CSV table of C-alpha atoms in Angstrom, one decimal:
chain,number,residue,atom,x,y,z
A,1,MET,CA,59.3,14.2,-5.5
A,2,ASN,CA,59.5,15.6,-9.0
A,3,GLY,CA,56.5,17.6,-10.4
A,4,ARG,CA,55.1,16.3,-13.6
A,5,GLY,CA,53.2,18.3,-16.1
A,6,LYS,CA,51.6,17.3,-19.3
A,7,GLY,CA,53.1,14.2,-20.9
A,8,GLU,CA,53.1,13.4,-24.5
A,9,GLY,CA,49.5,12.2,-25.1
A,10,GLY,CA,49.1,11.7,-21.4
A,11,GLY,CA,46.7,14.4,-20.6
A,12,ASP,CA,47.0,16.8,-17.7
A,13,ARG,CA,48.6,15.1,-14.8
A,14,GLY,CA,49.1,18.1,-12.8
A,15,GLY,CA,46.7,17.2,-10.0
A,16,GLY,CA,43.0,17.5,-11.1
A,17,ASN,CA,40.3,15.5,-9.4
A,18,VAL,CA,40.7,11.9,-10.4
A,19,TRP,CA,37.0,11.4,-10.2
A,20,ARG,CA,36.7,13.8,-13.2
A,21,ASP,CA,39.8,12.5,-15.0
A,22,ALA,CA,38.5,10.6,-18.0
A,23,ASN,CA,41.9,8.9,-18.6
A,24,VAL,CA,42.1,7.6,-15.1
A,25,LEU,CA,38.5,6.4,-15.2
A,26,ARG,CA,39.2,4.6,-18.5
A,27,TRP,CA,42.1,2.7,-16.9
A,28,LEU,CA,39.9,2.0,-13.8
A,29,ALA,CA,37.0,0.7,-15.9
A,30,ALA,CA,39.5,-1.5,-17.9
A,31,TYR,CA,41.0,-2.9,-14.7
A,32,GLY,CA,37.5,-3.5,-13.2
A,33,SER,CA,36.3,-5.3,-16.3
A,34,SER,CA,39.4,-7.5,-16.3
A,35,LEU,CA,38.8,-8.4,-12.7
A,36,VAL,CA,35.2,-9.4,-13.3
A,37,GLY,CA,36.4,-11.4,-16.3
A,38,ASP,CA,38.9,-13.2,-14.1
A,39,GLY,CA,36.2,-14.2,-11.7
A,40,VAL,CA,33.9,-15.5,-14.5
A,41,TYR,CA,36.8,-17.4,-16.1
A,42,PHE,CA,37.9,-19.2,-12.9
A,43,LEU,CA,34.5,-20.3,-11.9
A,44,ALA,CA,33.6,-21.5,-15.4
A,45,LEU,CA,36.9,-23.3,-15.6
A,46,GLY,CA,36.2,-25.2,-12.4
A,47,TRP,CA,32.7,-26.0,-13.5
A,48,ALA,CA,33.9,-27.3,-16.9
A,49,ALA,CA,36.5,-29.4,-15.2
A,50,ALA,CA,33.9,-30.9,-12.8
A,51,GLN,CA,31.8,-32.0,-15.8
A,52,SER,CA,34.6,-34.2,-17.2
A,53,ALA,CA,36.8,-35.2,-14.3
A,54,GLY,CA,36.9,-36.0,-10.6
A,55,PRO,CA,37.7,-33.8,-7.6
A,56,ALA,CA,41.4,-34.3,-7.7
A,57,GLU,CA,41.6,-33.4,-11.4
A,58,VAL,CA,39.4,-30.3,-10.8
A,59,GLY,CA,41.9,-29.2,-8.1
A,60,LEU,CA,44.7,-29.8,-10.6
A,61,VAL,CA,43.1,-27.6,-13.2
A,62,MET,CA,42.3,-24.8,-10.8
A,63,ALA,CA,45.8,-24.8,-9.3
A,64,VAL,CA,47.9,-25.3,-12.4
A,65,GLY,CA,47.7,-21.7,-13.5
A,66,ALA,CA,49.2,-20.5,-10.2
A,67,VAL,CA,52.5,-22.2,-10.9
A,68,PRO,CA,53.7,-20.2,-14.0
A,69,ARG,CA,52.1,-17.1,-12.5
A,70,ALA,CA,54.3,-17.3,-9.4
A,71,LEU,CA,57.4,-18.5,-11.2
A,72,LEU,CA,57.3,-15.9,-14.0
A,73,MET,CA,55.9,-12.9,-12.0
A,74,LEU,CA,59.3,-11.3,-11.5
A,75,GLY,CA,60.2,-11.8,-15.1
A,76,GLY,CA,56.9,-10.1,-16.0
A,77,GLY,CA,58.2,-7.0,-14.3
A,78,VAL,CA,61.4,-7.1,-16.4
A,79,VAL,CA,59.3,-7.4,-19.6
A,80,ALA,CA,57.1,-4.4,-18.5
A,81,ASP,CA,60.2,-2.2,-17.9
A,82,ARG,CA,61.9,-3.5,-21.1
A,83,PHE,CA,59.1,-2.9,-23.5
A,84,GLY,CA,56.8,-0.5,-21.6
A,85,PRO,CA,53.8,-1.3,-19.5
A,86,ARG,CA,51.3,-0.1,-22.1
A,87,LEU,CA,52.5,-2.5,-24.8
A,88,VAL,CA,52.7,-5.4,-22.3
A,89,VAL,CA,49.3,-4.8,-20.7
A,90,ILE,CA,47.5,-4.5,-24.0
A,91,SER,CA,49.2,-7.5,-25.6
A,92,SER,CA,48.5,-9.7,-22.6
A,93,ASP,CA,44.9,-8.6,-22.4
A,94,ALA,CA,44.5,-9.4,-26.1
A,95,VAL,CA,46.0,-12.9,-25.6
A,96,ARG,CA,43.6,-13.5,-22.7
A,97,CYS,CA,40.6,-12.4,-24.8
A,98,ALA,CA,41.6,-14.6,-27.7
A,99,VAL,CA,42.4,-17.7,-25.6
A,100,ILE,CA,39.2,-17.6,-23.7
A,101,LEU,CA,37.1,-16.9,-26.8
A,102,ALA,CA,38.7,-20.0,-28.4
A,103,LEU,CA,37.8,-22.0,-25.3
A,104,ALA,CA,34.2,-20.7,-25.4
A,105,LEU,CA,33.9,-21.9,-29.0
A,106,LEU,CA,35.4,-25.2,-28.1
A,107,ALA,CA,33.0,-25.6,-25.2
A,108,ALA,CA,30.1,-24.7,-27.5
A,109,LEU,CA,31.0,-27.4,-30.0
A,110,THR,CA,32.1,-30.2,-27.6
A,111,SER,CA,33.0,-30.9,-24.0
A,112,PRO,CA,36.6,-29.7,-23.5
A,113,GLY,CA,38.9,-32.5,-22.3
A,114,LEU,CA,41.0,-32.2,-19.2
A,115,TRP,CA,44.2,-31.5,-21.0
A,116,ALA,CA,42.6,-28.7,-23.0
A,117,LEU,CA,41.6,-27.0,-19.7
A,118,VAL,CA,45.0,-27.6,-18.2
A,119,LEU,CA,46.6,-26.0,-21.3
A,120,VAL,CA,44.3,-23.0,-21.1
A,121,ALA,CA,45.0,-22.6,-17.4
A,122,LEU,CA,48.8,-22.7,-18.0
A,123,VAL,CA,48.6,-20.1,-20.8
A,124,PHE,CA,46.4,-17.9,-18.6
A,125,GLY,CA,48.9,-18.2,-15.7
A,126,VAL,CA,51.8,-17.1,-18.0
A,127,VAL,CA,49.8,-14.2,-19.4
A,128,ASP,CA,48.8,-13.2,-15.9
A,129,ALA,CA,52.5,-13.1,-14.9
A,130,LEU,CA,52.9,-10.4,-17.6
A,131,PHE,CA,49.6,-8.5,-17.1
A,132,MET,CA,49.8,-8.0,-13.3
A,133,PRO,CA,53.1,-6.2,-13.1
A,134,ALA,CA,52.3,-4.1,-16.1
A,135,VAL,CA,48.9,-3.0,-14.9
A,136,GLY,CA,50.4,-2.2,-11.5
A,137,ALA,CA,53.0,0.0,-13.1
A,138,LEU,CA,50.5,2.2,-15.0
A,139,PRO,CA,49.2,4.5,-12.3
A,140,PRO,CA,52.3,6.7,-12.1
A,141,ARG,CA,52.1,7.1,-15.9
A,142,ILE,CA,48.5,8.3,-16.0
A,143,ALA,CA,48.3,10.4,-12.8
A,144,ALA,CA,50.4,13.0,-11.0
A,145,PRO,CA,52.3,11.8,-7.9
A,146,ARG,CA,50.0,13.8,-5.6
A,147,GLN,CA,47.1,11.8,-7.0
A,148,LEU,CA,48.5,8.3,-6.5
A,149,VAL,CA,46.8,7.7,-3.1
A,150,ARG,CA,43.4,8.6,-4.7
A,151,VAL,CA,44.1,6.4,-7.7
A,152,GLN,CA,45.1,3.5,-5.4
A,153,GLY,CA,41.9,4.0,-3.5
A,154,LEU,CA,39.9,3.8,-6.7
A,155,ARG,CA,41.8,0.7,-7.7
A,156,SER,CA,40.9,-0.9,-4.3
A,157,VAL,CA,37.2,-0.1,-4.9
A,158,ALA,CA,37.5,-1.7,-8.4
A,159,GLU,CA,39.1,-4.8,-6.9
A,160,ARG,CA,36.3,-5.1,-4.3
A,161,VAL,CA,33.6,-4.7,-7.0
A,162,GLY,CA,35.3,-7.0,-9.4
A,163,HIS,CA,35.9,-9.8,-6.9
A,164,THR,CA,32.3,-9.5,-5.7
A,165,ALA,CA,30.7,-9.3,-9.1
A,166,GLY,CA,32.6,-12.0,-10.9
A,167,PRO,CA,31.0,-15.1,-9.3
A,168,PRO,CA,27.4,-14.0,-9.6
A,169,VAL,CA,28.0,-13.0,-13.3
A,170,ALA,CA,29.5,-16.4,-13.9
A,171,GLY,CA,26.6,-18.2,-12.2
A,172,LEU,CA,24.1,-16.3,-14.3
A,173,ALA,CA,26.0,-17.0,-17.5
A,174,MET,CA,26.3,-20.7,-16.7
A,175,GLY,CA,22.7,-20.9,-15.8
A,176,LEU,CA,21.8,-19.5,-19.2
A,177,GLY,CA,24.1,-21.5,-21.3
A,178,GLY,CA,26.7,-23.5,-19.4
A,179,PRO,CA,30.4,-23.0,-19.4
A,180,ALA,CA,30.5,-22.0,-23.0
A,181,THR,CA,28.4,-19.0,-22.3
A,182,ALA,CA,30.4,-18.1,-19.2
A,183,PHE,CA,33.7,-18.3,-21.2
A,184,GLY,CA,32.1,-16.1,-23.9
A,185,VAL,CA,31.1,-13.5,-21.2
A,186,ALA,CA,34.7,-13.6,-19.8
A,187,SER,CA,36.1,-13.1,-23.3
A,188,ALA,CA,33.8,-10.2,-23.9
A,189,LEU,CA,34.9,-8.6,-20.6
A,190,PHE,CA,38.6,-9.0,-21.5
A,191,GLY,CA,37.7,-7.5,-24.9
A,192,LEU,CA,36.1,-4.5,-23.2
A,193,SER,CA,39.1,-4.1,-21.0
A,194,LEU,CA,41.4,-4.2,-24.1
A,195,VAL,CA,39.4,-1.5,-25.9
A,196,LEU,CA,39.5,0.8,-22.8
A,197,LEU,CA,43.3,0.2,-22.3
A,198,VAL,CA,44.0,1.1,-25.9
A,199,ALA,CA,42.2,4.4,-25.3
A,200,VAL,CA,44.2,5.2,-22.1
A,201,ARG,CA,46.8,7.9,-22.7
A,202,ILE,CA,50.2,7.1,-21.2
A,203,SER,CA,52.8,9.7,-20.4
A,204,PRO,CA,56.4,9.0,-21.3
A,205,PRO,CA,58.8,8.2,-18.4
A,206,ALA,CA,59.7,11.1,-16.3
A,207,GLU,CA,63.2,11.9,-15.1
A,208,SER,CA,64.7,9.7,-12.3
A,209,VAL,CA,63.2,10.4,-8.9
A,210,ALA,CA,65.6,12.5,-7.0
A,211,SER,CA,65.2,10.6,-3.8
A,212,ALA,CA,66.0,7.3,-5.4
A,213,GLY,CA,69.6,7.5,-4.7
A,214,THR,CA,70.6,5.2,-7.5
A,215,PRO,CA,71.0,5.7,-11.2
A,216,ARG,CA,68.5,4.5,-13.7
A,217,GLY,CA,68.7,1.1,-15.4
A,218,ALA,CA,70.4,0.6,-18.7
A,219,GLY,CA,67.2,-0.3,-20.5
A,220,THR,CA,67.0,-2.8,-23.3
A,221,ALA,CA,70.8,-2.9,-23.7
A,222,GLU,CA,70.9,-5.1,-20.6
A,223,THR,CA,70.0,-8.8,-20.7
A,224,PRO,CA,66.7,-9.7,-19.0
A,225,TRP,CA,68.6,-11.5,-16.2
A,226,ARG,CA,70.7,-8.4,-15.5
A,227,GLN,CA,67.6,-6.3,-15.6
A,228,LEU,CA,66.0,-8.6,-13.0
A,229,ARG,CA,69.1,-8.5,-10.8
A,230,SER,CA,69.3,-4.7,-11.2
A,231,GLY,CA,65.6,-4.3,-10.2
A,232,LEU,CA,66.1,-6.5,-7.1
A,233,GLY,CA,69.2,-4.6,-6.2
A,234,TYR,CA,67.4,-1.3,-6.6
A,235,ILE,CA,64.7,-2.4,-4.2
A,236,ARG,CA,67.2,-3.7,-1.7
A,237,ARG,CA,69.3,-0.4,-1.7
A,238,HIS,CA,66.5,2.1,-1.7
A,239,GLY,CA,65.9,3.6,1.8
A,240,LEU,CA,62.1,3.9,1.4
A,241,ILE,CA,61.1,1.2,-1.1
A,242,GLY,CA,63.2,-1.6,0.3
A,243,PRO,CA,61.8,-1.5,3.9
A,244,LEU,CA,58.2,-1.0,2.6
A,245,VAL,CA,58.4,-4.0,0.2
A,246,LEU,CA,59.9,-6.1,3.0
A,247,SER,CA,57.3,-4.9,5.4
A,248,GLY,CA,54.5,-5.8,3.0
A,249,ALA,CA,56.0,-9.2,2.4
A,250,LEU,CA,56.1,-10.0,6.1
A,251,SER,CA,52.5,-8.8,6.4
A,252,GLN,CA,51.4,-11.0,3.6
A,253,LEU,CA,53.2,-14.0,5.0
A,254,GLY,CA,51.8,-13.5,8.4
A,255,THR,CA,48.1,-12.9,7.5
A,256,SER,CA,47.3,-14.8,4.3
A,257,ALA,CA,47.1,-18.2,5.9
A,258,PRO,CA,45.2,-17.1,9.1
A,259,MET,CA,42.7,-15.2,7.0
A,260,THR,CA,41.9,-18.2,4.8
A,261,LEU,CA,42.7,-21.5,6.3
A,262,GLY,CA,42.8,-20.1,9.8
A,263,LEU,CA,39.3,-18.7,9.7
A,264,ILE,CA,38.0,-22.0,8.5
A,265,LEU,CA,39.6,-23.8,11.4
A,266,VAL,CA,38.4,-21.2,13.9
A,267,ALA,CA,34.8,-21.3,12.6
A,268,GLY,CA,34.8,-25.0,12.9
A,269,GLU,CA,36.0,-25.0,16.5
A,270,ARG,CA,33.6,-22.3,17.5
A,271,GLY,CA,30.6,-23.7,15.7
A,272,TRP,CA,30.2,-20.6,13.5
A,273,GLY,CA,30.1,-22.7,10.3
A,274,PRO,CA,30.8,-21.7,6.7
A,275,GLY,CA,28.4,-18.8,7.1
A,276,GLY,CA,30.5,-17.4,9.9
A,277,VAL,CA,33.5,-17.4,7.7
A,278,GLY,CA,31.5,-15.6,5.0
A,279,TRP,CA,30.4,-12.9,7.5
A,280,ILE,CA,33.9,-12.3,8.7
A,281,VAL,CA,35.4,-12.1,5.3
A,282,GLY,CA,32.5,-9.9,4.1
A,283,GLY,CA,33.1,-7.6,7.1
A,284,MET,CA,36.8,-7.3,6.1
A,285,GLY,CA,35.7,-6.4,2.6
A,286,VAL,CA,33.2,-3.8,3.7
A,287,GLY,CA,35.9,-2.1,5.9
A,288,ALA,CA,38.5,-2.2,3.1
A,289,ALA,CA,36.0,-0.7,0.6
A,290,ALA,CA,35.2,2.1,3.0
A,291,SER,CA,38.9,2.9,3.5
A,292,ALA,CA,39.4,2.8,-0.3
A,293,LEU,CA,36.6,5.4,-0.7
A,294,LEU,CA,38.2,7.4,2.2
A,295,LEU,CA,41.5,7.5,0.4
A,296,THR,CA,39.9,9.0,-2.7
A,297,LEU,CA,38.2,11.7,-0.8
A,298,ILE,CA,40.5,12.8,2.0
A,299,PRO,CA,42.2,16.1,1.1
A,300,ARG,CA,45.5,15.5,2.9
A,301,PHE,CA,47.4,12.7,4.6
A,302,PRO,CA,50.2,14.2,6.7
A,303,ARG,CA,53.1,11.9,7.9
A,304,ALA,CA,52.0,9.2,5.5
A,305,GLY,CA,54.9,6.9,6.4
A,306,ALA,CA,54.3,7.0,10.1
A,307,VAL,CA,50.6,6.5,9.6
A,308,GLN,CA,51.3,3.5,7.4
A,309,ASN,CA,53.3,1.9,10.1
A,310,LEU,CA,50.7,2.6,12.8
A,311,THR,CA,47.9,1.2,10.7
A,312,LEU,CA,49.9,-1.9,10.0
A,313,ILE,CA,50.4,-2.4,13.7
A,314,ALA,CA,46.7,-1.8,14.3
A,315,GLY,CA,45.6,-4.0,11.4
A,316,SER,CA,47.9,-6.9,12.5
A,317,ALA,CA,46.5,-6.6,16.0
A,318,GLY,CA,43.0,-6.7,14.7
A,319,ILE,CA,43.6,-9.8,12.7
A,320,GLY,CA,45.1,-11.5,15.7
A,321,GLY,CA,42.1,-10.4,17.7
A,322,LEU,CA,39.7,-12.3,15.4
A,323,VAL,CA,40.8,-15.6,17.0
A,324,LEU,CA,40.1,-14.2,20.5
A,325,ALA,CA,36.7,-12.9,19.7
A,326,PRO,CA,34.1,-14.3,22.1
A,327,SER,CA,31.3,-14.4,19.6
A,328,LEU,CA,30.6,-14.2,15.9
A,329,PRO,CA,29.1,-10.7,16.0
A,330,VAL,CA,32.2,-9.4,17.8
A,331,ALA,CA,34.4,-11.1,15.3
A,332,VAL,CA,32.5,-9.5,12.4
A,333,ALA,CA,32.6,-6.0,14.0
A,334,LEU,CA,36.3,-6.4,14.5
A,335,ALA,CA,36.7,-7.6,10.9
A,336,VAL,CA,35.1,-4.4,9.7
A,337,LEU,CA,37.4,-2.2,11.7
A,338,THR,CA,40.4,-4.3,10.7
A,339,GLY,CA,39.5,-4.0,7.0
A,340,LEU,CA,39.2,-0.3,7.4
A,341,VAL,CA,42.6,0.1,9.0
A,342,CYS,CA,44.3,-2.4,6.6
A,343,GLY,CA,42.9,-0.7,3.6
A,344,ILE,CA,44.5,2.6,4.6
A,345,CYS,CA,47.8,0.8,5.3
A,346,GLY,CA,47.9,-0.9,1.9
A,347,GLY,CA,46.8,2.2,0.0
A,348,LEU,CA,49.5,4.4,1.6
A,349,ALA,CA,52.2,1.8,1.2
A,350,VAL,CA,51.6,1.4,-2.6
A,351,ALA,CA,51.3,5.2,-3.1
A,352,LEU,CA,54.6,5.8,-1.2
A,353,ILE,CA,56.4,3.1,-3.2
A,354,GLN,CA,55.1,4.2,-6.6
A,355,THR,CA,55.8,7.9,-5.9
A,356,ALA,CA,59.4,7.1,-4.9
A,357,THR,CA,60.1,4.6,-7.7
A,358,ASP,CA,62.3,5.6,-10.7
A,359,PRO,CA,60.0,5.2,-13.7
A,360,SER,CA,62.4,2.8,-15.4
A,361,TYR,CA,62.0,0.3,-12.4
A,362,LEU,CA,58.2,0.5,-12.0
A,363,GLY,CA,57.4,-2.8,-13.7
A,364,ARG,CA,60.0,-4.7,-11.6
A,365,VAL,CA,59.0,-3.1,-8.3
A,366,SER,CA,55.3,-3.8,-9.1
A,367,SER,CA,56.2,-7.4,-10.0
A,368,VAL,CA,57.9,-7.9,-6.6
A,369,MET,CA,54.9,-6.6,-4.7
A,370,ALA,CA,52.6,-8.8,-6.7
A,371,PHE,CA,54.9,-11.8,-6.2
A,372,THR,CA,54.7,-11.5,-2.4
A,373,ALA,CA,50.9,-11.6,-2.6
A,374,VAL,CA,50.3,-14.4,-5.2
A,375,GLY,CA,53.5,-16.3,-5.2
A,376,LEU,CA,55.2,-16.1,-1.8
A,377,ALA,CA,52.3,-15.8,0.7
A,378,PRO,CA,50.5,-19.1,-0.3
A,379,LEU,CA,53.7,-21.0,0.9
A,380,ALA,CA,52.5,-20.3,4.4
A,381,TYR,CA,49.4,-22.4,4.0
A,382,PRO,CA,51.0,-25.9,4.6
A,383,LEU,CA,53.2,-24.5,7.4
A,384,PHE,CA,50.1,-23.0,9.1
A,385,GLY,CA,48.1,-26.2,8.8
A,386,PHE,CA,51.0,-28.3,10.2
A,387,ALA,CA,51.7,-25.9,13.1
A,388,ALA,CA,47.9,-25.7,13.9
A,389,GLY,CA,47.8,-29.5,14.1
A,390,LEU,CA,50.7,-29.5,16.6
A,391,TRP,CA,49.8,-26.5,18.8
A,392,GLY,CA,46.3,-25.5,18.0
A,393,VAL,CA,44.9,-22.8,15.8
A,394,THR,CA,44.9,-20.0,18.3
A,395,PRO,CA,48.6,-19.7,19.1
A,396,VAL,CA,49.5,-20.1,15.4
A,397,PHE,CA,46.9,-17.5,14.4
A,398,LEU,CA,48.5,-15.1,16.9
A,399,ALA,CA,52.0,-16.0,15.7
A,400,GLY,CA,50.9,-15.0,12.2
A,401,ALA,CA,49.7,-11.6,13.4
A,402,ALA,CA,53.0,-11.2,15.2
A,403,VAL,CA,54.9,-11.8,11.9
A,404,SER,CA,52.7,-9.2,10.2
A,405,MET,CA,53.4,-6.8,13.0
A,406,ALA,CA,57.1,-7.4,12.5
A,407,GLY,CA,56.7,-5.7,9.2
A,408,ALA,CA,55.9,-2.5,11.1
A,409,ILE,CA,59.1,-2.8,13.0
A,410,VAL,CA,61.0,-3.0,9.7
A,411,GLY,CA,59.2,0.2,8.6
A,412,THR,CA,59.7,2.0,11.9
A,413,SER,CA,63.4,1.2,11.9
A,414,ALA,CA,63.9,2.9,8.5
A,415,PRO,CA,64.3,6.7,8.8
A,416,ALA,CA,63.1,7.2,5.2
A,417,VAL,CA,59.8,5.5,6.0
A,418,ARG,CA,59.2,7.4,9.3
A,419,ARG,CA,59.7,10.7,7.5
A,420,ALA,CA,57.9,9.8,4.2
A,421,GLU,CA,55.3,12.3,3.1
A,422,LEU,CA,52.8,12.4,0.2
A,423,ALA,CA,51.8,15.5,-1.7
A,424,PHE,CA,48.1,16.0,-2.3
A,425,ALA,CA,46.3,18.2,-4.6
């Protein structure tokens, strides 16, 4: 790993405590504000749709934004690498702020029609496809490599807080003034995120990572299509990044459906009800938040690659164990432990990938990781439901955990992953 000192306008990235790094904290606050805004926007969008359409149309409005986001996510990584993540993340945040502000004004003057809501959802999905890879590519440009685990831990904390705070804020805003007020609050949160992102100092790209083993991309001289192919080829050929990305994709494919649709089916069979699902998901969240804080505080994480593989095995086994739990309290306790282990696994994986990635490929690598989470993993939902109808939820749940565990086999079979280390301050 190459050492990085002070970048142009980027502040001291040499390894200070991230809790006292104002630049990192500005990025973190911007990211958290954006996440809360996302939560407020989505709930307000569904509520506004429900006031003017039936259940099927509401489902259409809520789902339509996911299509362009999934289809364009990889292209968003190309855009981030082509024009720089700072420009892309600021521009996309500005568009989100303006679009939702316009929707707030429209909702205040009249009841938005179904097609207006569909149009906003489509635009929002396109912008999200640009925003997510760009914001994911920023940590290596604002923090030293040895601080990336801590930054990822802080990012996980922000995600937990953002996802938890969004719905209550939306409910309060809609209680005060309906969807128009909620859209206004969401726009204000995106505006706050925009102001903070403008204030974040970004270091220029460092030299190519020595361990990458491949030359840097050609930059804007390449066509976007060639840049996309170049990025995918870079991931495929890299001895560390390729196995970790594939490992993460298998884990997402194996666990996303069991932890959503599967838990609903299990709770229905066991008589735990919707509250039981909430307790289990909440337990996972508590465990993941605890592991995120642990990653920000722990002074050293030796043999990070091997630990990442072991925690993936343990986390996959824990998820499989949820369907075998004899009672709800046991399932909740297991969920807390599983969330703790999975949080460590995910934080280490992202830090290892970002530390090893050539800066000119950060956007594309970030877009592939985001695509596996928001684009590829949901494809398992109909397959899971169909298989559960044929063979029952328990064997299919366990099969999903086995697919996730296969990701650890991919990592273990890669020497670069087994030997991977992370430097800490």
